[in-house]
mmCIF file of C-alpha atoms in Angstrom:
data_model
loop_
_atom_site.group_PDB
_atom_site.id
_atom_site.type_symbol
_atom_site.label_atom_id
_atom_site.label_comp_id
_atom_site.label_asym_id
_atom_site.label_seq_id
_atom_site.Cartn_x
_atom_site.Cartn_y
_atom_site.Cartn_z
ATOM 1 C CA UNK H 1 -140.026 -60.983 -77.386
ATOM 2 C CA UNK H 2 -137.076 -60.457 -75.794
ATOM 3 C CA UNK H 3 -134.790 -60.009 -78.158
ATOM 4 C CA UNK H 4 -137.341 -57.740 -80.125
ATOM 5 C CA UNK H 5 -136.982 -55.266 -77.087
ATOM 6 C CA UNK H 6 -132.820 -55.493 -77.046
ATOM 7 C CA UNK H 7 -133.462 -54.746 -80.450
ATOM 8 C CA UNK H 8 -135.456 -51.802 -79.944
ATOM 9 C CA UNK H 9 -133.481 -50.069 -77.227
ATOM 10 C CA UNK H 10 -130.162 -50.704 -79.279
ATOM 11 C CA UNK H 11 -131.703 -48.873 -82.415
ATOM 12 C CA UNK H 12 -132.990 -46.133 -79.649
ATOM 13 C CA UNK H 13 -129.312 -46.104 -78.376
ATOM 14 C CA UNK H 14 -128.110 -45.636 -82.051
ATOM 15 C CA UNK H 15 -130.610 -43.094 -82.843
ATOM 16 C CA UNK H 16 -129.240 -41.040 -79.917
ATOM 17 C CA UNK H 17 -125.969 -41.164 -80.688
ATOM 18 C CA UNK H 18 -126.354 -39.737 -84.186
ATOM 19 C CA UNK H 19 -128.500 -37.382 -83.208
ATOM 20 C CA UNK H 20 -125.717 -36.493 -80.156
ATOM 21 C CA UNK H 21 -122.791 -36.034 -82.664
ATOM 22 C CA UNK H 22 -125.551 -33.970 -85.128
ATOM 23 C CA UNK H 23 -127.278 -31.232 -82.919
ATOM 24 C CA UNK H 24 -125.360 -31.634 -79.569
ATOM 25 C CA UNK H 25 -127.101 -32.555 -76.559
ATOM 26 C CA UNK H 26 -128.873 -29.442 -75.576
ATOM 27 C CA UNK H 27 -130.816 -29.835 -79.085
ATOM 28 C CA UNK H 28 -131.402 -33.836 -78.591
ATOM 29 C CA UNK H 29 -134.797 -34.541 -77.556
ATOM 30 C CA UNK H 30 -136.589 -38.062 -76.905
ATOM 31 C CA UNK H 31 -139.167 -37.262 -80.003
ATOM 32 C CA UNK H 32 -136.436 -36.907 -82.515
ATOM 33 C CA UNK H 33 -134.726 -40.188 -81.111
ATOM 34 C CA UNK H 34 -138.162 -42.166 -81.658
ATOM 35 C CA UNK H 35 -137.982 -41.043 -84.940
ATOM 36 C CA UNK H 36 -134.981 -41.572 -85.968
ATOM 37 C CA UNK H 37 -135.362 -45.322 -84.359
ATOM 38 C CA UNK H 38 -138.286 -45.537 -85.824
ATOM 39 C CA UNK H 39 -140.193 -46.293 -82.988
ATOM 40 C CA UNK H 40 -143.205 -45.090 -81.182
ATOM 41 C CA UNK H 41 -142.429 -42.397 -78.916
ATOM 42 C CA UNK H 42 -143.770 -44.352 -75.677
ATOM 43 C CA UNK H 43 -141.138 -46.942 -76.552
ATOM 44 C CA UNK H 44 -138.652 -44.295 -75.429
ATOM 45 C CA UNK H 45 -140.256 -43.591 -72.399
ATOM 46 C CA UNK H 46 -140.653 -47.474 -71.515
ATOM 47 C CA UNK H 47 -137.083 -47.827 -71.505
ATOM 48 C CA UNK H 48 -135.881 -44.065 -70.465
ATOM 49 C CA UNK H 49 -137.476 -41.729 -68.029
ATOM 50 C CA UNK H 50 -136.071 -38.565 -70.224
ATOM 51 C CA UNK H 51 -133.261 -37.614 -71.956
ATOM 52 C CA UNK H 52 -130.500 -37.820 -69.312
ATOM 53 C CA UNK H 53 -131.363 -41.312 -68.484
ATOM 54 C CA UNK H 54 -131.023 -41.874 -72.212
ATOM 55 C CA UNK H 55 -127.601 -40.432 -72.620
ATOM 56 C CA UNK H 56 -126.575 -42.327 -69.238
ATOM 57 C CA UNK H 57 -127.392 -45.347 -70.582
ATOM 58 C CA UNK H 58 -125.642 -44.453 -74.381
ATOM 59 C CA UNK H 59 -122.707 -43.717 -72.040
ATOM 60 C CA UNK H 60 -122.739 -46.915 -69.939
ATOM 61 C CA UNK H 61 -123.234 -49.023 -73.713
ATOM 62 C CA UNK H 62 -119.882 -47.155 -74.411
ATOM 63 C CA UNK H 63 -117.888 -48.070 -71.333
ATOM 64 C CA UNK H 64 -118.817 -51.633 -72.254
ATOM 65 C CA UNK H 65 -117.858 -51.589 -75.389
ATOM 66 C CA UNK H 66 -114.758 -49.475 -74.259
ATOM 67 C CA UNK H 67 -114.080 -52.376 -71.762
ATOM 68 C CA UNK H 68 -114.818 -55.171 -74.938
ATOM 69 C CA UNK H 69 -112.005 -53.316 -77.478
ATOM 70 C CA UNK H 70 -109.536 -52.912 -74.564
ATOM 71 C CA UNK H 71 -109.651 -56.200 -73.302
ATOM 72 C CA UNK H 72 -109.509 -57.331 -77.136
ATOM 73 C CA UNK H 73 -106.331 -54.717 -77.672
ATOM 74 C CA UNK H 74 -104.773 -56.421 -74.575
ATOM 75 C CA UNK H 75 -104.202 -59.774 -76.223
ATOM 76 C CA UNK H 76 -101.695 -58.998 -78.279
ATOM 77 C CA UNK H 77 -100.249 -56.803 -75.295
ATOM 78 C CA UNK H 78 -97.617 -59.103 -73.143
ATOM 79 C CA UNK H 79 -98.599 -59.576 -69.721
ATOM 80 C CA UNK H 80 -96.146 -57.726 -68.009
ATOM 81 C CA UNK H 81 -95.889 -55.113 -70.483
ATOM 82 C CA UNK H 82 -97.833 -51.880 -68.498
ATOM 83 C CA UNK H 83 -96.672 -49.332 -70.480
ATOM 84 C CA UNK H 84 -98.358 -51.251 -74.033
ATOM 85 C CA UNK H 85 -101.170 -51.945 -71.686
ATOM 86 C CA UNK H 86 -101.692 -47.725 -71.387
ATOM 87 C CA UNK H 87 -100.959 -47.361 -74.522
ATOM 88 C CA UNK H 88 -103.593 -49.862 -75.775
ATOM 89 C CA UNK H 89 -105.957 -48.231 -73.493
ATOM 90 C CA UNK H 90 -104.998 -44.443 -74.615
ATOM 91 C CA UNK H 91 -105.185 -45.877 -78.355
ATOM 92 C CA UNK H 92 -108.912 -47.187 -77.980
ATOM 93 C CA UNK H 93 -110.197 -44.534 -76.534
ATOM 94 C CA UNK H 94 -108.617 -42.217 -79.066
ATOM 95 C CA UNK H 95 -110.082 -44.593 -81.931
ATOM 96 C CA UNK H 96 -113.379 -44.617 -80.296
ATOM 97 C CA UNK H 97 -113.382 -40.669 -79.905
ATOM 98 C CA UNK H 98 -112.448 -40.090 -83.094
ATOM 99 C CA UNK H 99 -115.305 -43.675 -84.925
ATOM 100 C CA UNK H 100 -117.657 -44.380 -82.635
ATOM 101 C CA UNK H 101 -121.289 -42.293 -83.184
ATOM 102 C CA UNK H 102 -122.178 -40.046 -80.269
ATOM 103 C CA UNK H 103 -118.842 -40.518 -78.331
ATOM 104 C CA UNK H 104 -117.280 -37.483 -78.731
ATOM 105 C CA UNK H 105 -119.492 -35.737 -76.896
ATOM 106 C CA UNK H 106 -120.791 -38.801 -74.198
ATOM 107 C CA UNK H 107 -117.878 -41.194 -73.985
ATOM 108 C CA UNK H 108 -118.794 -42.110 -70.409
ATOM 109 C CA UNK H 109 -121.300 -39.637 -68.578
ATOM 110 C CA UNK H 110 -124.037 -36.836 -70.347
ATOM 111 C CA UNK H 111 -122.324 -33.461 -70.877
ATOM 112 C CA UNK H 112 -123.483 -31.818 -68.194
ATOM 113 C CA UNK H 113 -122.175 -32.433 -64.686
ATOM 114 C CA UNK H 114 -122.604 -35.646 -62.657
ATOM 115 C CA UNK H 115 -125.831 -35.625 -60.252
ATOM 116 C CA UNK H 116 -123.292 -36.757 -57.348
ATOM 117 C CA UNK H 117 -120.754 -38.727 -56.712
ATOM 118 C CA UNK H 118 -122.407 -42.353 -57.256
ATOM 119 C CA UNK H 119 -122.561 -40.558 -60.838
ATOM 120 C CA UNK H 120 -119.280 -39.856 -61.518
ATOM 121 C CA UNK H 121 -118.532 -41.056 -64.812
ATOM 122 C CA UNK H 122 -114.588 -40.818 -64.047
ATOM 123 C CA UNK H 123 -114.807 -42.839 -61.045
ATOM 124 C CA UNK H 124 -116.508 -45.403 -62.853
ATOM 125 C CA UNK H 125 -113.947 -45.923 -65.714
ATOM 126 C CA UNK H 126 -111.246 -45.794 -63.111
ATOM 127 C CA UNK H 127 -112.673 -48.829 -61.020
ATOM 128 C CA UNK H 128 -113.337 -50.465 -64.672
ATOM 129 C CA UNK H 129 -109.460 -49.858 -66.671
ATOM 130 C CA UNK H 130 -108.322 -51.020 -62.864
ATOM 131 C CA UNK H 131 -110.058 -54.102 -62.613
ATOM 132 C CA UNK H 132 -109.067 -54.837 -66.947
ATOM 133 C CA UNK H 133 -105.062 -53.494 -66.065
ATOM 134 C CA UNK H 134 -104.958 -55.673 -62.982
ATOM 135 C CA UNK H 135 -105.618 -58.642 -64.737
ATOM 136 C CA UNK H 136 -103.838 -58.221 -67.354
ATOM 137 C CA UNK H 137 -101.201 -57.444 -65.307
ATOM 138 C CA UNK H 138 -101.150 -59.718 -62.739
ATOM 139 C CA UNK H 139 -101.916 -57.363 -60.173
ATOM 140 C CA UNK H 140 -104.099 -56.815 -56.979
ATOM 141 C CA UNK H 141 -106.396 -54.218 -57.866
ATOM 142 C CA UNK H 142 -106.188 -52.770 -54.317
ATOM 143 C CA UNK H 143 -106.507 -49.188 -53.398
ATOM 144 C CA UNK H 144 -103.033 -48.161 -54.380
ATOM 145 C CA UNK H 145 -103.391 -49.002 -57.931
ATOM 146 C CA UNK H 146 -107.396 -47.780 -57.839
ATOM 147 C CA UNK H 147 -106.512 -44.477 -56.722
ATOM 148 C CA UNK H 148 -103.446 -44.092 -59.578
ATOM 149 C CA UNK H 149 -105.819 -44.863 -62.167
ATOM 150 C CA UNK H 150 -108.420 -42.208 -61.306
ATOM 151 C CA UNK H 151 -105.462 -39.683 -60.812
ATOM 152 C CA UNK H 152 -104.617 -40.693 -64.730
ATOM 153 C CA UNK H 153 -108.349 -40.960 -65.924
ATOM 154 C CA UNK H 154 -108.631 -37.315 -64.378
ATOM 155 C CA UNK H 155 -105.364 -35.536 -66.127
ATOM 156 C CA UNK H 156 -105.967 -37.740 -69.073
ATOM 157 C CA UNK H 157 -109.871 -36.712 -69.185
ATOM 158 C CA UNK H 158 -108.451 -33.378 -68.822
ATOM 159 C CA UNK H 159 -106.007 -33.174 -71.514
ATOM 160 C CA UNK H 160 -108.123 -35.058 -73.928
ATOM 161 C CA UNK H 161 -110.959 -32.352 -73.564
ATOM 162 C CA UNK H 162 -108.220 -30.154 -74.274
ATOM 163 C CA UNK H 163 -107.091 -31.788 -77.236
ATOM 164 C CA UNK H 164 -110.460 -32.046 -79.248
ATOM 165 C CA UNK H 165 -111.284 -28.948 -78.456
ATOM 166 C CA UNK H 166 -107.876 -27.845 -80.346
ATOM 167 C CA UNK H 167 -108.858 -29.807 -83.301
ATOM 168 C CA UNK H 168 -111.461 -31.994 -83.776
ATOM 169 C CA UNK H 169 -109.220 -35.522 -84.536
ATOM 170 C CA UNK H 170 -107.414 -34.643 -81.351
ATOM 171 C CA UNK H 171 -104.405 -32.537 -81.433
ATOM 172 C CA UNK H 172 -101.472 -34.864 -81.698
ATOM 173 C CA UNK H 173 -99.077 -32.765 -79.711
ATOM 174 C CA UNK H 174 -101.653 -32.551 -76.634
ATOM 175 C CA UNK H 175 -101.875 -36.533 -77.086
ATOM 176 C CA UNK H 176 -98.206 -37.191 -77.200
ATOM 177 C CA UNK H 177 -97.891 -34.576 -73.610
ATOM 178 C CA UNK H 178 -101.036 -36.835 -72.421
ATOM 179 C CA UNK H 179 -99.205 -40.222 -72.987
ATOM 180 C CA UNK H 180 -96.203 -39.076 -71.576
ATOM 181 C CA UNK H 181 -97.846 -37.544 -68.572
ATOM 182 C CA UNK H 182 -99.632 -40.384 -67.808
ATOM 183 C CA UNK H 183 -96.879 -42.891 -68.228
ATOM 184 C CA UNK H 184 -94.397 -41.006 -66.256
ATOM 185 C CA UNK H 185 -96.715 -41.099 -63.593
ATOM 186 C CA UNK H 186 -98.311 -44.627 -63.058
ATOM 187 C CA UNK H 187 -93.839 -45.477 -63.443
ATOM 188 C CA UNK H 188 -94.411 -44.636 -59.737
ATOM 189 C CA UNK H 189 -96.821 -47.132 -58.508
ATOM 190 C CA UNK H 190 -96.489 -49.843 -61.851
ATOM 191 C CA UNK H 191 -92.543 -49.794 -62.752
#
């Protein structure tokens, strides 16, 4: 039974990503999901109040698997090696915008902006990539370290907008200013 239901909400999670990267989120709506999932609308609603709470938890699915491909990327990274660490990171994301159904538009929060800030979708990757890089790293993922990685996750967030918006497989001289931005400053806290 209980694997029947994971099985359900994942094809109700696929269905919405489709549909996200098809008609946009304004357009999505929890009847075309059921259908496309093949499942009886109330099946929707027994997992999802409405559609936000849908997309929030497409968006959560994605910062796990975000957090699974990353951690995988950062095996073959040397522990001490920060800068292949950020790039690793930079690299899946950019794979994952570019693959991954329904991503492009809700990597990790809906479109529209967060309810407040226990919602902030940002916030929540920074505490994540912080808690993956310190590890990996061999660091204490104190406050210091915290606080650069939600400076980065911001100008990176930022610049990435700014470079799918330029062209839809991300501009690749907005990515190379991103990378070296971000680099340059996480030298301060990680060189």
């Amino acid at each position: 039974m209980q694997q029947r239901s994971a099985d359900r909400l994942a094809r109700i999670l696929d269905a919405c990503a489709g549909l996200l990267d098809e008609t946009g989120y304004e357009q999505l709506s929890t009847r075309d999901v059921a259908l496309r999932a093949e499942v009886p609308i109330g099946s929707v609603y027994r997992f999802f109040s409405n559609k936000r709470a849908l997309v929030e938890a497409l968006a959560l699915r994605n910062l796990e698997l975000y957090a699974e491909r990353i951690t995988a990327r950062l095996d073959s990274v040397p522990a001490g090696d920060w800068r292949g660490a950020i790039d690793a990171v930079l690299d899946e994301y950019l794979e994952m915008k570019r693959t991954v159904p329904g991503f492009a538009l809700v990597d990790f929060g809906p479109p529209s902006p967060a309810e407040g800030p226990a919602d902030d979708a940002n916030r929540r990757l920074a505490d994540r990539l912080a808690e993956l890089l310190a590890g990996h790293l061999g660091r204490d993922p104190g406050p210091e370290l915290l606080r650069a990685i939600l400076v980065s996750v911001e100008a990176a967030d930022a610049l990435l907008q700014l470079a799918f918006r330029t062209d839809p497989e991300g501009d690749p001289a907005i990515v190379a200013e991103t990378r070296t931005l971000v680099l340059a400053y996480l030298a301060q806290i990680l060189d």
